[in-house]
Coordinates of C-alpha atoms in Angstrom, one line a residue:
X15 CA -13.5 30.7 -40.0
X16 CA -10.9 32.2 -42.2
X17 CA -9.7 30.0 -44.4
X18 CA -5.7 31.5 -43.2
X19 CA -6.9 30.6 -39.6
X20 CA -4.7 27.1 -38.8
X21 CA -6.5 25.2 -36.9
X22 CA -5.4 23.8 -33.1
X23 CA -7.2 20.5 -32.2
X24 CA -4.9 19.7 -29.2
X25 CA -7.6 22.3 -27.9
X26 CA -10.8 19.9 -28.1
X27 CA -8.9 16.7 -28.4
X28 CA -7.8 15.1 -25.7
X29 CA -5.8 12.0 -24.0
X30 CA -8.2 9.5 -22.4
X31 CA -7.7 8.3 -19.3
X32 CA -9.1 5.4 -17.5
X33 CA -9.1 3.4 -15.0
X34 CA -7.0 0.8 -17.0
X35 CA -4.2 2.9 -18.1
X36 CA -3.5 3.9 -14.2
X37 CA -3.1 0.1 -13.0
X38 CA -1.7 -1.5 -15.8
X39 CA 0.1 1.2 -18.5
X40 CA 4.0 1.2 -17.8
X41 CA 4.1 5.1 -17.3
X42 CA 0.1 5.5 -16.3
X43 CA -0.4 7.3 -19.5
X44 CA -4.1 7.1 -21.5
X45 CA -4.0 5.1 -24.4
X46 CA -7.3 6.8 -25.8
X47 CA -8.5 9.8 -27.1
X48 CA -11.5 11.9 -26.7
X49 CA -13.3 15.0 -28.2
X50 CA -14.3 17.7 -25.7
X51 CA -15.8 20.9 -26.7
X52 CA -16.6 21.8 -22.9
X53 CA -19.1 24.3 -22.6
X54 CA -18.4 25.6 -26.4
X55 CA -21.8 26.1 -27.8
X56 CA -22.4 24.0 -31.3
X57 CA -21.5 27.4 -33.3
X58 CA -17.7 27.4 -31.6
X59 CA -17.5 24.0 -32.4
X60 CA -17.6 24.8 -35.8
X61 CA -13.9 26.1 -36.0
X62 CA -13.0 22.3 -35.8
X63 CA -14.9 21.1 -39.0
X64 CA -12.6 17.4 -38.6
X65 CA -13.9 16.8 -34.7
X66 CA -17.3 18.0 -35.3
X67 CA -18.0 16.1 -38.0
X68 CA -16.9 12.8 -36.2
X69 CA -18.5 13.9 -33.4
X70 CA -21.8 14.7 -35.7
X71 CA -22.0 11.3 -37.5
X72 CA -20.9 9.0 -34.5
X73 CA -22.9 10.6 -31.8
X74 CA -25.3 12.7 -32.4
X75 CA -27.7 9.4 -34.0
X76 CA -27.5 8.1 -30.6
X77 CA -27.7 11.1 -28.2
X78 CA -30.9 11.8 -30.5
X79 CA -32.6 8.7 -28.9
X80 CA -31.3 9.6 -25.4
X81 CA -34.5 10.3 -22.9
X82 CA -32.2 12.9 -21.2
X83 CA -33.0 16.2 -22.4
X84 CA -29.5 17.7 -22.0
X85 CA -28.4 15.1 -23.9
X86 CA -30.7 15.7 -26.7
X87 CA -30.3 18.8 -27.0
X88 CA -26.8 19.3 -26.2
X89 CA -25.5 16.4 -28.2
X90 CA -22.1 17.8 -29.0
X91 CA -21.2 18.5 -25.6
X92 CA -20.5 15.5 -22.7
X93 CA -23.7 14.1 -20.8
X94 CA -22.2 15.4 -17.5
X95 CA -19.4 18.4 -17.7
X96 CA -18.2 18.2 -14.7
X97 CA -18.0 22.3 -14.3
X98 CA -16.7 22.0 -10.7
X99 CA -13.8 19.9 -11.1
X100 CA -12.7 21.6 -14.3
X101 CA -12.9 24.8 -12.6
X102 CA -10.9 22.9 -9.5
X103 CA -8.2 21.9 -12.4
X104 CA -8.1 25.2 -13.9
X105 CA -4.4 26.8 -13.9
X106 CA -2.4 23.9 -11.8
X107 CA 0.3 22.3 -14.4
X108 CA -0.5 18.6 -13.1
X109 CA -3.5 16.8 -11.0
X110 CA -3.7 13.5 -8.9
X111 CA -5.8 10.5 -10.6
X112 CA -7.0 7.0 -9.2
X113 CA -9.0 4.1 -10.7
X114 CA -12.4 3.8 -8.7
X115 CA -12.0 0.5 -8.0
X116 CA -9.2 -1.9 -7.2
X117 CA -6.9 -4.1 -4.9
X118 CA -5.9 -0.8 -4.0
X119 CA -6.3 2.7 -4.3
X120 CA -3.3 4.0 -7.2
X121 CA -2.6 7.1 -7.8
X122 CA -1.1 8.9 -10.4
X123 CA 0.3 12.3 -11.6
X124 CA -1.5 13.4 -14.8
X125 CA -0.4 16.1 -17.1
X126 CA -3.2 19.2 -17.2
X127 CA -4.9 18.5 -20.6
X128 CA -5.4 14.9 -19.9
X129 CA -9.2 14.2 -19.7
X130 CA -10.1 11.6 -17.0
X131 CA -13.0 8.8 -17.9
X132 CA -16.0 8.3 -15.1
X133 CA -14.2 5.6 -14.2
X134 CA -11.2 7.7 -12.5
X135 CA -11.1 9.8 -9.5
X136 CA -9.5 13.2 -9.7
X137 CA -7.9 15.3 -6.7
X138 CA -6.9 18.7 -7.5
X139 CA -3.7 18.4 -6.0
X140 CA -0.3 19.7 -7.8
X141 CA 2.3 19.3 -4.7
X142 CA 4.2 16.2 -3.7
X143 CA 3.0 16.7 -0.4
X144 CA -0.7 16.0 -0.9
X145 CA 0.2 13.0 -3.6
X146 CA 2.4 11.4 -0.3
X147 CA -0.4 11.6 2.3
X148 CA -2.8 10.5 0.1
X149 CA -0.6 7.6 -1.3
X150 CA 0.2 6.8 2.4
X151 CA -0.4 3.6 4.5
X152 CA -2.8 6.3 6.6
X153 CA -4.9 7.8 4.1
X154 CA -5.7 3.9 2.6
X155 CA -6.0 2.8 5.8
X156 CA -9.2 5.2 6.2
X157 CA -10.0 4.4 2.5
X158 CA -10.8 1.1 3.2
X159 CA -12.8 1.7 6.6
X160 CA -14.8 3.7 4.9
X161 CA -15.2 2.6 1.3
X162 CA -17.1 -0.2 -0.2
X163 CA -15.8 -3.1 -1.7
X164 CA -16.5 -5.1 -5.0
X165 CA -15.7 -8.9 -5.2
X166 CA -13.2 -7.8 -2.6
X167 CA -11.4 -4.7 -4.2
X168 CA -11.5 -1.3 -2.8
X169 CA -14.1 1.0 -4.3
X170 CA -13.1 4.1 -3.5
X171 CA -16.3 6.5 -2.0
X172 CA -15.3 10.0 -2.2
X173 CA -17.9 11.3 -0.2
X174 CA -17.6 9.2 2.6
X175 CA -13.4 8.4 2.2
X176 CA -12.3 11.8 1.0
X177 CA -14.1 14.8 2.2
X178 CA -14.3 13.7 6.2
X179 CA -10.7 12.1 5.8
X180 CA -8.7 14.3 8.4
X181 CA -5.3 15.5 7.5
X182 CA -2.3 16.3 9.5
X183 CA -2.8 19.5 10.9
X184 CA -1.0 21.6 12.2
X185 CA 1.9 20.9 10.3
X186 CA 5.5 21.8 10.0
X187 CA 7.4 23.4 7.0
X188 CA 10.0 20.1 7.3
X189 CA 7.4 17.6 8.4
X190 CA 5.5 19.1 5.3
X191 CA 8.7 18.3 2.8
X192 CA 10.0 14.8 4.6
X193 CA 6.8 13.9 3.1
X194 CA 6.9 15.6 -0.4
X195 CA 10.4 14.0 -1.2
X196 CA 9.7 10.5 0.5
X197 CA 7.1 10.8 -2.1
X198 CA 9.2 12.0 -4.7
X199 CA 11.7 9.1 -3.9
X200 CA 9.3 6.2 -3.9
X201 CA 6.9 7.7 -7.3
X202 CA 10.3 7.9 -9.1
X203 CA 11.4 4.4 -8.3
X204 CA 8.4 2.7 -9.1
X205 CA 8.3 4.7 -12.5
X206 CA 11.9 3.3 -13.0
X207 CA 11.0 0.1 -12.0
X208 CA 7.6 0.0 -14.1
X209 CA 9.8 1.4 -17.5
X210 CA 12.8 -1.1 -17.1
X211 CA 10.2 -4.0 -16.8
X212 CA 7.5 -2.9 -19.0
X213 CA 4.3 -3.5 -16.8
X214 CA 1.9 -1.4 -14.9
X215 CA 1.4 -0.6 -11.2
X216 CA -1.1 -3.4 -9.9
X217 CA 1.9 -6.1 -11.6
X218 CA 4.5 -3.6 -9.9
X219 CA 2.6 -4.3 -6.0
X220 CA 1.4 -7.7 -6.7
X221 CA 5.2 -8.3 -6.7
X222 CA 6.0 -6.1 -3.8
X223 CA 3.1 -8.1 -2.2
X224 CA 4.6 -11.6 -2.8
X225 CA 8.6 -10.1 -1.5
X226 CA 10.0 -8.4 -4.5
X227 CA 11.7 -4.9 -4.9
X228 CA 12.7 -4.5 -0.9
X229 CA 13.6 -1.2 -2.1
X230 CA 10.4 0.0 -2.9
X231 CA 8.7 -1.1 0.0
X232 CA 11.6 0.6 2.3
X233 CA 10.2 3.8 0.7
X234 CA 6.9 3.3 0.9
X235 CA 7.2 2.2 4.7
X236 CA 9.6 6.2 5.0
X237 CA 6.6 7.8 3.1
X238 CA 4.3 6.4 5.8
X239 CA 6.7 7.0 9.1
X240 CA 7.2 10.6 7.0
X241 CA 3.1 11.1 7.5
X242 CA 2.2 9.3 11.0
X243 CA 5.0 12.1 12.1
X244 CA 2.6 14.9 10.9
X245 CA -0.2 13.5 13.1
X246 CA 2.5 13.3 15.7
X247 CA 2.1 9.4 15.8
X248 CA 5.7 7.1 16.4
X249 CA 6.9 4.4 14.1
X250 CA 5.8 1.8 15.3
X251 CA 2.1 2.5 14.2
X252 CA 2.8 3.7 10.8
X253 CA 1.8 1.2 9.3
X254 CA -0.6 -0.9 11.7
X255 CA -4.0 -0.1 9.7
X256 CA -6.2 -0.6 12.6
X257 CA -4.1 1.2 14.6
X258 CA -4.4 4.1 12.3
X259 CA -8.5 4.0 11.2
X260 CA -9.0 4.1 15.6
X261 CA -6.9 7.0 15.6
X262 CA -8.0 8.9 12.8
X263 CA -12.0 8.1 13.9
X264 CA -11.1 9.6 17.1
X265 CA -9.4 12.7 15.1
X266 CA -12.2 12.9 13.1
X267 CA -15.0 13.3 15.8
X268 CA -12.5 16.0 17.9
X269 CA -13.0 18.2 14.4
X270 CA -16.4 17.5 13.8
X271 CA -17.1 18.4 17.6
X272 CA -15.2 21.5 17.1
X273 CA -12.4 20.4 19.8
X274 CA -9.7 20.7 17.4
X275 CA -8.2 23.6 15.2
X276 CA -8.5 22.4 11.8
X277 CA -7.4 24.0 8.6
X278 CA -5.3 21.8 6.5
X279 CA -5.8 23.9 3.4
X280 CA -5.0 27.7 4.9
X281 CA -4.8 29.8 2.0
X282 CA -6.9 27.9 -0.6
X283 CA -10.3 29.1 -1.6
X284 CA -12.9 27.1 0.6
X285 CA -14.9 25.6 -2.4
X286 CA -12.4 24.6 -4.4
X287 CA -11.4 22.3 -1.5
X288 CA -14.8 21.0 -1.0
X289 CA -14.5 20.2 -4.5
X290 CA -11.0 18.1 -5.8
X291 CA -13.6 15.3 -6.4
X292 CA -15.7 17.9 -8.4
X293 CA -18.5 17.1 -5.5
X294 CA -21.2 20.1 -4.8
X295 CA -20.9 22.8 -2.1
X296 CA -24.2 24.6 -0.5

């Protein structure tokens, strides 16, 4: 590297996110940082002589020990890259993130160059739209019919709450932003709510739980009228989770029988959709 060559290490270092920072950080924001090279072989790592060298005297000593091959051998690099969701993030200017595991499933917007822990669920999702069905009484209503639990919290199973979880479909260009700004409406108040207070989302709705902020839950129960009327479901049932797991059960085996249209995600390429959760296509 020339010495007149300044050196960027915003490009290799990183905000950490975990699970942590998305229940109980004010604005959801990592309080961590990482070092990832990607899939820079050792030589390009070279042109960021501070990182590598941390990353040389801290890790390599243990990834030397590691049975794992690719971890031997590779010991610069993470364990598990994570090519597919990294190439599901590429180009969008913010992503959806959730903790694995919790009283329930949060979610959070996170700036592109934030890098998420093990521990956090991505969906490659830039659109308010997407973030309000999936923060909906509908979509956690499925979540937790079809998740497993731990000590009685929601673990979130992407394979078995995510990928068969049937969206609205067809939908309408004003069904499609009632939800986006119901979502807009409640993510800013909570944000204003979580700032003016100084606490972090699971305080925030153990709070809402016990009768607090009426405000919030009066957009939260819009956000969920906003999505039942893209499924073409009244009121009343918004948010009655029974109700809603029957109904989307039945929605689900129409599709999968082929006895519904079903595209949800027109215009998006098919694998990238297969993978917001980074999961393997055949």
């Amino acid at each position: 590297m020339a010495r007149s060559e300044k050196v960027d290490y915003r490009e290799v270092v990183r905000p950490y996110l975990v699970g942590e920072d998305v229940a109980e950080h004010p604005a959801q924001q990592p309080r961590r940082w990482i070092i990832d090279f990607g899939q820079r072989p050792l030589e390009a790592t070279l042109r960021y002589p501070a990182a590598i060298k941390i990353v040389r005297e801290r890790v390599k000593p243990v990834r030397e020990t590691n049975k794992d091959r690719f971890r031997r051998e590779n010991w610069w690099s993470f364990g598990r890259p994570y090519t597919a969701i990294r190439a599901a993030l590429a180009g969008l200017p913010r992503y959806i993130a959730a903790g694995r595991v919790g009283k329930r499933l949060l979610l959070t917007w996170c700036e592109p160059w934030t890098c998420p822990s093990d521990l956090v669920y991505v969906f490659a999702f830039d659109d308010d739209y997407s973030m309000g069905v999936l923060s909906s009484s509908t979509h956690s209503a499925w979540a937790w019919s079809q998740s497993s639990t731990l000590k009685g919290d929601l673990r979130y199973t992407p394979t078995s709450a995510f990928l068969p979880f049937p969206w609205p479909y067809p939908v309408t260009d004003e069904q499609r932003e009632r939800v986006a700004e119901a979502s807009r409406r409640m993510i800013s108040r909570r944000q204003e709510i979580c700032a003016e207070q100084q606490f972090g989302l699971t305080r925030l709705y153990n709070l809402v739980d016990e009768g607090a902020y009426a405000d919030l839950r009066k957009l939260h129960r819009e956000l969920d009228e906003a999505v039942a009327a893209c499924y073409g479901w009244p009121k009343s049932i918004a948010q009655d989770k029974h109700e809603i797991a029957r109904r989307l059960f039945a929605l689900n085996a129409e599709i999968a029988a082929g006895q519904r249209a079903y595209d949800p995600f027109a215009g998006r390429d098919g694998r990238s959709v297969a993978q917001q959760l980074g999961l393997p296509v055949d």
